[in-house]
mmCIF file of C-alpha atoms in Angstrom:
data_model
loop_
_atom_site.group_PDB
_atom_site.id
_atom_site.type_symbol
_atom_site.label_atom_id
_atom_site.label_comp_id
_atom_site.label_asym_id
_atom_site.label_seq_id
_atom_site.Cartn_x
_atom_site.Cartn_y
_atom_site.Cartn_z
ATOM 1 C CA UNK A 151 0.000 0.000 0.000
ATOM 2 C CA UNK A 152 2.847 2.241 0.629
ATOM 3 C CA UNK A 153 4.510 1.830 -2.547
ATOM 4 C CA UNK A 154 1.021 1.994 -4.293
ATOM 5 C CA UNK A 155 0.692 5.529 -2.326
ATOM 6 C CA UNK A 156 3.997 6.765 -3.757
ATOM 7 C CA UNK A 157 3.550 5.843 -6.956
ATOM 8 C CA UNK A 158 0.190 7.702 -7.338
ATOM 9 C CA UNK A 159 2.395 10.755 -6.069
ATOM 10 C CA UNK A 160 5.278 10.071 -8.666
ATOM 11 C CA UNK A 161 5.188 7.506 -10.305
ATOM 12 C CA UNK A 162 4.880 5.946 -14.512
ATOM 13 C CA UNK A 163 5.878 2.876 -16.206
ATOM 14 C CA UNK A 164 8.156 2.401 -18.921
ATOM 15 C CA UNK A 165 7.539 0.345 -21.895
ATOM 16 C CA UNK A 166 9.307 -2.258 -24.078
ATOM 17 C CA UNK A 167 7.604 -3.022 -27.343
ATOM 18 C CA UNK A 168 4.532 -1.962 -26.423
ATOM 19 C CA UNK A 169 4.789 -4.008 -22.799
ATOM 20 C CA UNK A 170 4.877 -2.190 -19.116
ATOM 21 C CA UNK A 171 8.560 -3.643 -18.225
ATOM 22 C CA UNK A 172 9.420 -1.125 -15.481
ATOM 23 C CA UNK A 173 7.753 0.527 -12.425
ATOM 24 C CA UNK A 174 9.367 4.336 -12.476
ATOM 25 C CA UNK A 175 9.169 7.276 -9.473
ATOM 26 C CA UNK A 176 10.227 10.528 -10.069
ATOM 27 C CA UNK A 177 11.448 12.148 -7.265
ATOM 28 C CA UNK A 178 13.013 16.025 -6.380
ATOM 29 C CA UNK A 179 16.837 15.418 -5.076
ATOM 30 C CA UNK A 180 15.385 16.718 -1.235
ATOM 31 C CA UNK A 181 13.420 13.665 -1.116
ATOM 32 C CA UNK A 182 16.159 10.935 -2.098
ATOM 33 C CA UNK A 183 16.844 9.947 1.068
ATOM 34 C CA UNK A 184 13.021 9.231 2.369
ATOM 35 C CA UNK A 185 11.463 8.865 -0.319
ATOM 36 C CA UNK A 186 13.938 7.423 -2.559
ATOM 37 C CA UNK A 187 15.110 4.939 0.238
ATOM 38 C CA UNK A 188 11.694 4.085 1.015
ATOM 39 C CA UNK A 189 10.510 2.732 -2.134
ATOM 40 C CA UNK A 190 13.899 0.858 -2.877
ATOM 41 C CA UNK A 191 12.646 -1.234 0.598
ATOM 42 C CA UNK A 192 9.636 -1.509 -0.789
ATOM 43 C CA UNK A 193 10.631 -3.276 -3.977
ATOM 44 C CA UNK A 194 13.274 -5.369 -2.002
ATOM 45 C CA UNK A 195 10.119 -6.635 -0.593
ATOM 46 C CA UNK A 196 8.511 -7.874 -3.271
ATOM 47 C CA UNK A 197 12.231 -9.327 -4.591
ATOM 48 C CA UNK A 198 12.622 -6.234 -7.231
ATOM 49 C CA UNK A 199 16.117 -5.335 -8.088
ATOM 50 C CA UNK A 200 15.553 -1.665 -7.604
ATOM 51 C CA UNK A 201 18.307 1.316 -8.857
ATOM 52 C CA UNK A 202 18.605 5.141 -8.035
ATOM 53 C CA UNK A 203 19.750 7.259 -11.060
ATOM 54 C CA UNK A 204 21.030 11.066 -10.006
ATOM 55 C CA UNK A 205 19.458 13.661 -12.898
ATOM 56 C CA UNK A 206 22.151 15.578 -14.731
ATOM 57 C CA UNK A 207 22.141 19.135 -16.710
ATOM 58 C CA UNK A 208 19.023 20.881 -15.919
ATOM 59 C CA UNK A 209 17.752 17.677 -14.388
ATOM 60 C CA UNK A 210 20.147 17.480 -11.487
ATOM 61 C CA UNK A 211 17.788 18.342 -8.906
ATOM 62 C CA UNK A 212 16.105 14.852 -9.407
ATOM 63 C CA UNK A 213 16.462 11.625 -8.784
ATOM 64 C CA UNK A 214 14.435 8.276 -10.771
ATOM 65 C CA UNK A 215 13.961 5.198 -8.579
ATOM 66 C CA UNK A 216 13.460 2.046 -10.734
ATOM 67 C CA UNK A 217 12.121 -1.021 -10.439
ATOM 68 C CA UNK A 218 12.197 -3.765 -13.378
ATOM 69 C CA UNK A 219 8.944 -5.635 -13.063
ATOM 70 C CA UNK A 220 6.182 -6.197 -15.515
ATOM 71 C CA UNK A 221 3.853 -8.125 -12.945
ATOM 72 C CA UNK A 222 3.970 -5.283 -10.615
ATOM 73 C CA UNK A 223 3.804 -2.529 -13.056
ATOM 74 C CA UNK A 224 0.684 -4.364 -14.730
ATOM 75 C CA UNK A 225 -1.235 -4.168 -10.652
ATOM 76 C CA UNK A 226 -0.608 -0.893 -10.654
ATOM 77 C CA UNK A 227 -1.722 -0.074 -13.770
ATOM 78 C CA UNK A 228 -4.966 -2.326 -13.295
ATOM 79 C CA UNK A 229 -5.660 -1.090 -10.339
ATOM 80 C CA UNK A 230 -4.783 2.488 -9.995
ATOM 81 C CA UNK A 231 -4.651 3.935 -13.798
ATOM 82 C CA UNK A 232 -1.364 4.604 -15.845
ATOM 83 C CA UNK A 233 -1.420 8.806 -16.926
ATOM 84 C CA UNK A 234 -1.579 11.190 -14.064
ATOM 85 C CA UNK A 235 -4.416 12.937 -15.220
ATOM 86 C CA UNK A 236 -6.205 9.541 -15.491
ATOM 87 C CA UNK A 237 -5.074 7.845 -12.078
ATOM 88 C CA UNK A 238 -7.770 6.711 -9.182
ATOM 89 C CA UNK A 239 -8.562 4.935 -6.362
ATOM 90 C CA UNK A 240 -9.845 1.433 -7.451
ATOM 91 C CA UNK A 241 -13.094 -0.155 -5.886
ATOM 92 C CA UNK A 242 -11.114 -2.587 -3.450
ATOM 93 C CA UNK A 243 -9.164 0.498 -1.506
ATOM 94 C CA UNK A 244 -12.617 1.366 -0.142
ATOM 95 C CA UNK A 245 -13.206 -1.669 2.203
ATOM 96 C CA UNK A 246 -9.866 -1.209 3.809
ATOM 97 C CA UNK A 247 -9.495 -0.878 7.495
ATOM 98 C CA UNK A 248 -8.793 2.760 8.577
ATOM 99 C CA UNK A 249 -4.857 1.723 9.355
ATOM 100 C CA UNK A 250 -4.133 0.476 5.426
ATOM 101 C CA UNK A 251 -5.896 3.337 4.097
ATOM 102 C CA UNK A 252 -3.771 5.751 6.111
ATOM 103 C CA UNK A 253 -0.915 3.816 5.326
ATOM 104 C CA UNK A 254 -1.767 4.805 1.150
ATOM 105 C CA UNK A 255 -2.826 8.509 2.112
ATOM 106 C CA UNK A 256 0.492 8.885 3.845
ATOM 107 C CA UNK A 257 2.294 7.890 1.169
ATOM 108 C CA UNK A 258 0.797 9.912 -1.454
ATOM 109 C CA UNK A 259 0.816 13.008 0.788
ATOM 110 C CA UNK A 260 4.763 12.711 1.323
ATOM 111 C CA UNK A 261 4.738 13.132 -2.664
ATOM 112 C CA UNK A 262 2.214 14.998 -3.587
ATOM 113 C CA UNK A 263 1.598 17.368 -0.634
ATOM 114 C CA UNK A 264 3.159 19.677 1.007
ATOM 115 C CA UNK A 265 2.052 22.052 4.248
ATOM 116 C CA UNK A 266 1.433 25.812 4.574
ATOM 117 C CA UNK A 267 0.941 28.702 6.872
ATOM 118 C CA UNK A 268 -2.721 30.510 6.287
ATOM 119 C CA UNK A 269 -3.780 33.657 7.518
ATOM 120 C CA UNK A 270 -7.442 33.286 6.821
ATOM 121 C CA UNK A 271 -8.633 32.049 10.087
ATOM 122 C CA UNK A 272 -11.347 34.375 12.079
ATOM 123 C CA UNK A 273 -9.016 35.662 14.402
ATOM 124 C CA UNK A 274 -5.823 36.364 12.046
ATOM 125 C CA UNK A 275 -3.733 33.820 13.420
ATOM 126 C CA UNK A 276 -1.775 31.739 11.330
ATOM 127 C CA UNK A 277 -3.123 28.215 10.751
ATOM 128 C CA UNK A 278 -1.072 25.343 8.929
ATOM 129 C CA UNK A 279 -2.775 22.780 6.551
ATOM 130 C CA UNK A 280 -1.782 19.677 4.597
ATOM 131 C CA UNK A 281 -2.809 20.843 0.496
ATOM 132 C CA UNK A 282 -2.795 17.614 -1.648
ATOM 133 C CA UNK A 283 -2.978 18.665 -5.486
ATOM 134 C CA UNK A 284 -3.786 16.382 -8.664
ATOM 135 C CA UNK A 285 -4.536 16.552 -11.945
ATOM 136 C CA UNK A 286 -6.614 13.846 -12.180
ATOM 137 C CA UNK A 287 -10.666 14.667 -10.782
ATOM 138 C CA UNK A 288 -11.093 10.592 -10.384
ATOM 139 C CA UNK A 289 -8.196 10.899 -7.914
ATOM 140 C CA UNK A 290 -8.651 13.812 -6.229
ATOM 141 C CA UNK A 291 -12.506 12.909 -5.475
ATOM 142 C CA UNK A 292 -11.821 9.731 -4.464
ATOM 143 C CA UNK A 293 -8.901 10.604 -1.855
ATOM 144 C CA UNK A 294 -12.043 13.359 -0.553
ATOM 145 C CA UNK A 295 -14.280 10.610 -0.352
ATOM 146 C CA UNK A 296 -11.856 8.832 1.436
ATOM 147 C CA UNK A 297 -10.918 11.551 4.158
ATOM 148 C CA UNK A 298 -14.447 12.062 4.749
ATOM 149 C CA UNK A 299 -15.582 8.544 5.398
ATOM 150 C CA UNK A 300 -12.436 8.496 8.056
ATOM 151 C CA UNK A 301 -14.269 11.501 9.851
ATOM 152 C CA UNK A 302 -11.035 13.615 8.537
ATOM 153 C CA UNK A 303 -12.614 16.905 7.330
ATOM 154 C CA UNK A 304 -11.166 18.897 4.477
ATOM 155 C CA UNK A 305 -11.736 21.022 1.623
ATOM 156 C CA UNK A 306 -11.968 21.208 -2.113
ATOM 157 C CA UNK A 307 -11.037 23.790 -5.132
ATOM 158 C CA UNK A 308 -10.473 23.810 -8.349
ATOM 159 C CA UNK A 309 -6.941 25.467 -9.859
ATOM 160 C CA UNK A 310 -7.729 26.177 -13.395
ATOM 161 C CA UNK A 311 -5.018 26.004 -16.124
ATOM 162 C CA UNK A 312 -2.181 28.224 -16.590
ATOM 163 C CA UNK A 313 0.873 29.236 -17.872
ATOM 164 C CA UNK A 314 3.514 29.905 -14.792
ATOM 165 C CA UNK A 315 6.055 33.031 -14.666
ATOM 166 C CA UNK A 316 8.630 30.951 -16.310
ATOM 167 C CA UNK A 317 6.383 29.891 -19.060
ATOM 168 C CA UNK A 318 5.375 26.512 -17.742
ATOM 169 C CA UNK A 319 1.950 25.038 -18.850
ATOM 170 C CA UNK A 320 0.128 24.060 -16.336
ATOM 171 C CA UNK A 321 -2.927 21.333 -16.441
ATOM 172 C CA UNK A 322 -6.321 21.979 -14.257
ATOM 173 C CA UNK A 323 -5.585 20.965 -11.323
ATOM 174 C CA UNK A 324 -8.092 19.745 -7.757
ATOM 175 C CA UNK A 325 -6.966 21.053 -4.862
ATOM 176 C CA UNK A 326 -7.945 18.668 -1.722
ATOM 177 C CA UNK A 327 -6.822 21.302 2.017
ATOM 178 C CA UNK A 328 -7.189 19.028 5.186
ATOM 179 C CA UNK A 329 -6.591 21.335 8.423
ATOM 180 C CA UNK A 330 -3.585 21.135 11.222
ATOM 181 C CA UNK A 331 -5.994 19.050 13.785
ATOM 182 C CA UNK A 332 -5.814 16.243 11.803
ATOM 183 C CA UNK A 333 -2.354 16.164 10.133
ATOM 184 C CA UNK A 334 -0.808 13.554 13.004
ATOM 185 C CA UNK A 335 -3.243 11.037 11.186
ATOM 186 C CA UNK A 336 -0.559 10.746 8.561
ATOM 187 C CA UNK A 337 2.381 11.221 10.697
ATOM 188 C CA UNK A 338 2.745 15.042 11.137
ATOM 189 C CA UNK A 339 3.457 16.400 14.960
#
């Protein structure tokens, strides 16, 4: 579940003739050694010879964790989608116990998340919130669905398309904001 949580946050397949023969996360250099370490136990657990390449040139602020395996890059792809934009939960993640579906949201929300400071509380103060982003709605709904059937209450908005300062497309995006009371459920003092 862990590795199925990072690879929603990062993660595509590469293909061979048409066949999924690799399981691929994509990863910013500051999170090589959690991240990056993480998922190379991960594989080791399922006996997958699993490699860290550095990025170079305008790259070199990442690092790609592979792992060569067509059986588990076909499971992910059954169950959880192949394109971002086109990833979700699949129908089995639902009946999980409350532990193994923390265990995925964790996952996903140390790659795709991140935590701010707001200043838009009643009172002025300065409140802190987990913000999970995604391009795909199927995904982002889902993961709502999810924090609201564990009693975890959060929020919702849509980032329309743009083009960045630095000229960067970039694709609608659904916003998911889950307040500071609740961020120890996924390991956050």
């Amino acid at each position: 579940l862990k590795l199925a949580g990072y690879w929603l946050a990062e993660g595509y397949f590469t293909k061979y003739k048409g066949r999924i023969n690799a399981v691929v996360l994509s990863l910013h250099l500051n999170e090589e050694t959690t991240i990056a370490a993480d998922v190379l136990r991960c594989f080791k657990a399922f006996h997958i010879d699993g490699t860290i390449q550095y990025g170079r040139g305008k790259h070199r602020n990442s690092v790609t964790v592979r792992g060569g395996s067509e059986e588990l890059g076909e499971r992910l792809y059954r169950d959880f989608g192949e394109y971002s934009n086109r990833k979700s939960l699949p129908l089995w993640f639902y009946g999980l116990s409350r532990r193994q579906k923390l265990i995925l949201l964790t996952a996903l929300f140390e790659g795709d998340a991140c935590i701010t400071l707001n200043t838009k509380s009643k009172d002025g103060r300065l409140s802190e919130t987990i913000k999970y982003g995604s391009v795909s709605y199927d995904l982002a709904a889902g993961i709502r669905d999810v924090l609201l059937g564990l009693g975890i209450r959060c929020s919702g908005t849509i980032e329309e398309e743009k083009v960045d300062k630095k000229g960067v497309r970039h694709q609608q995006s659904y916003r998911i904001q889950i307040p500071r009371r609740f961020m120890h459920e996924f390991g956050y003092p």
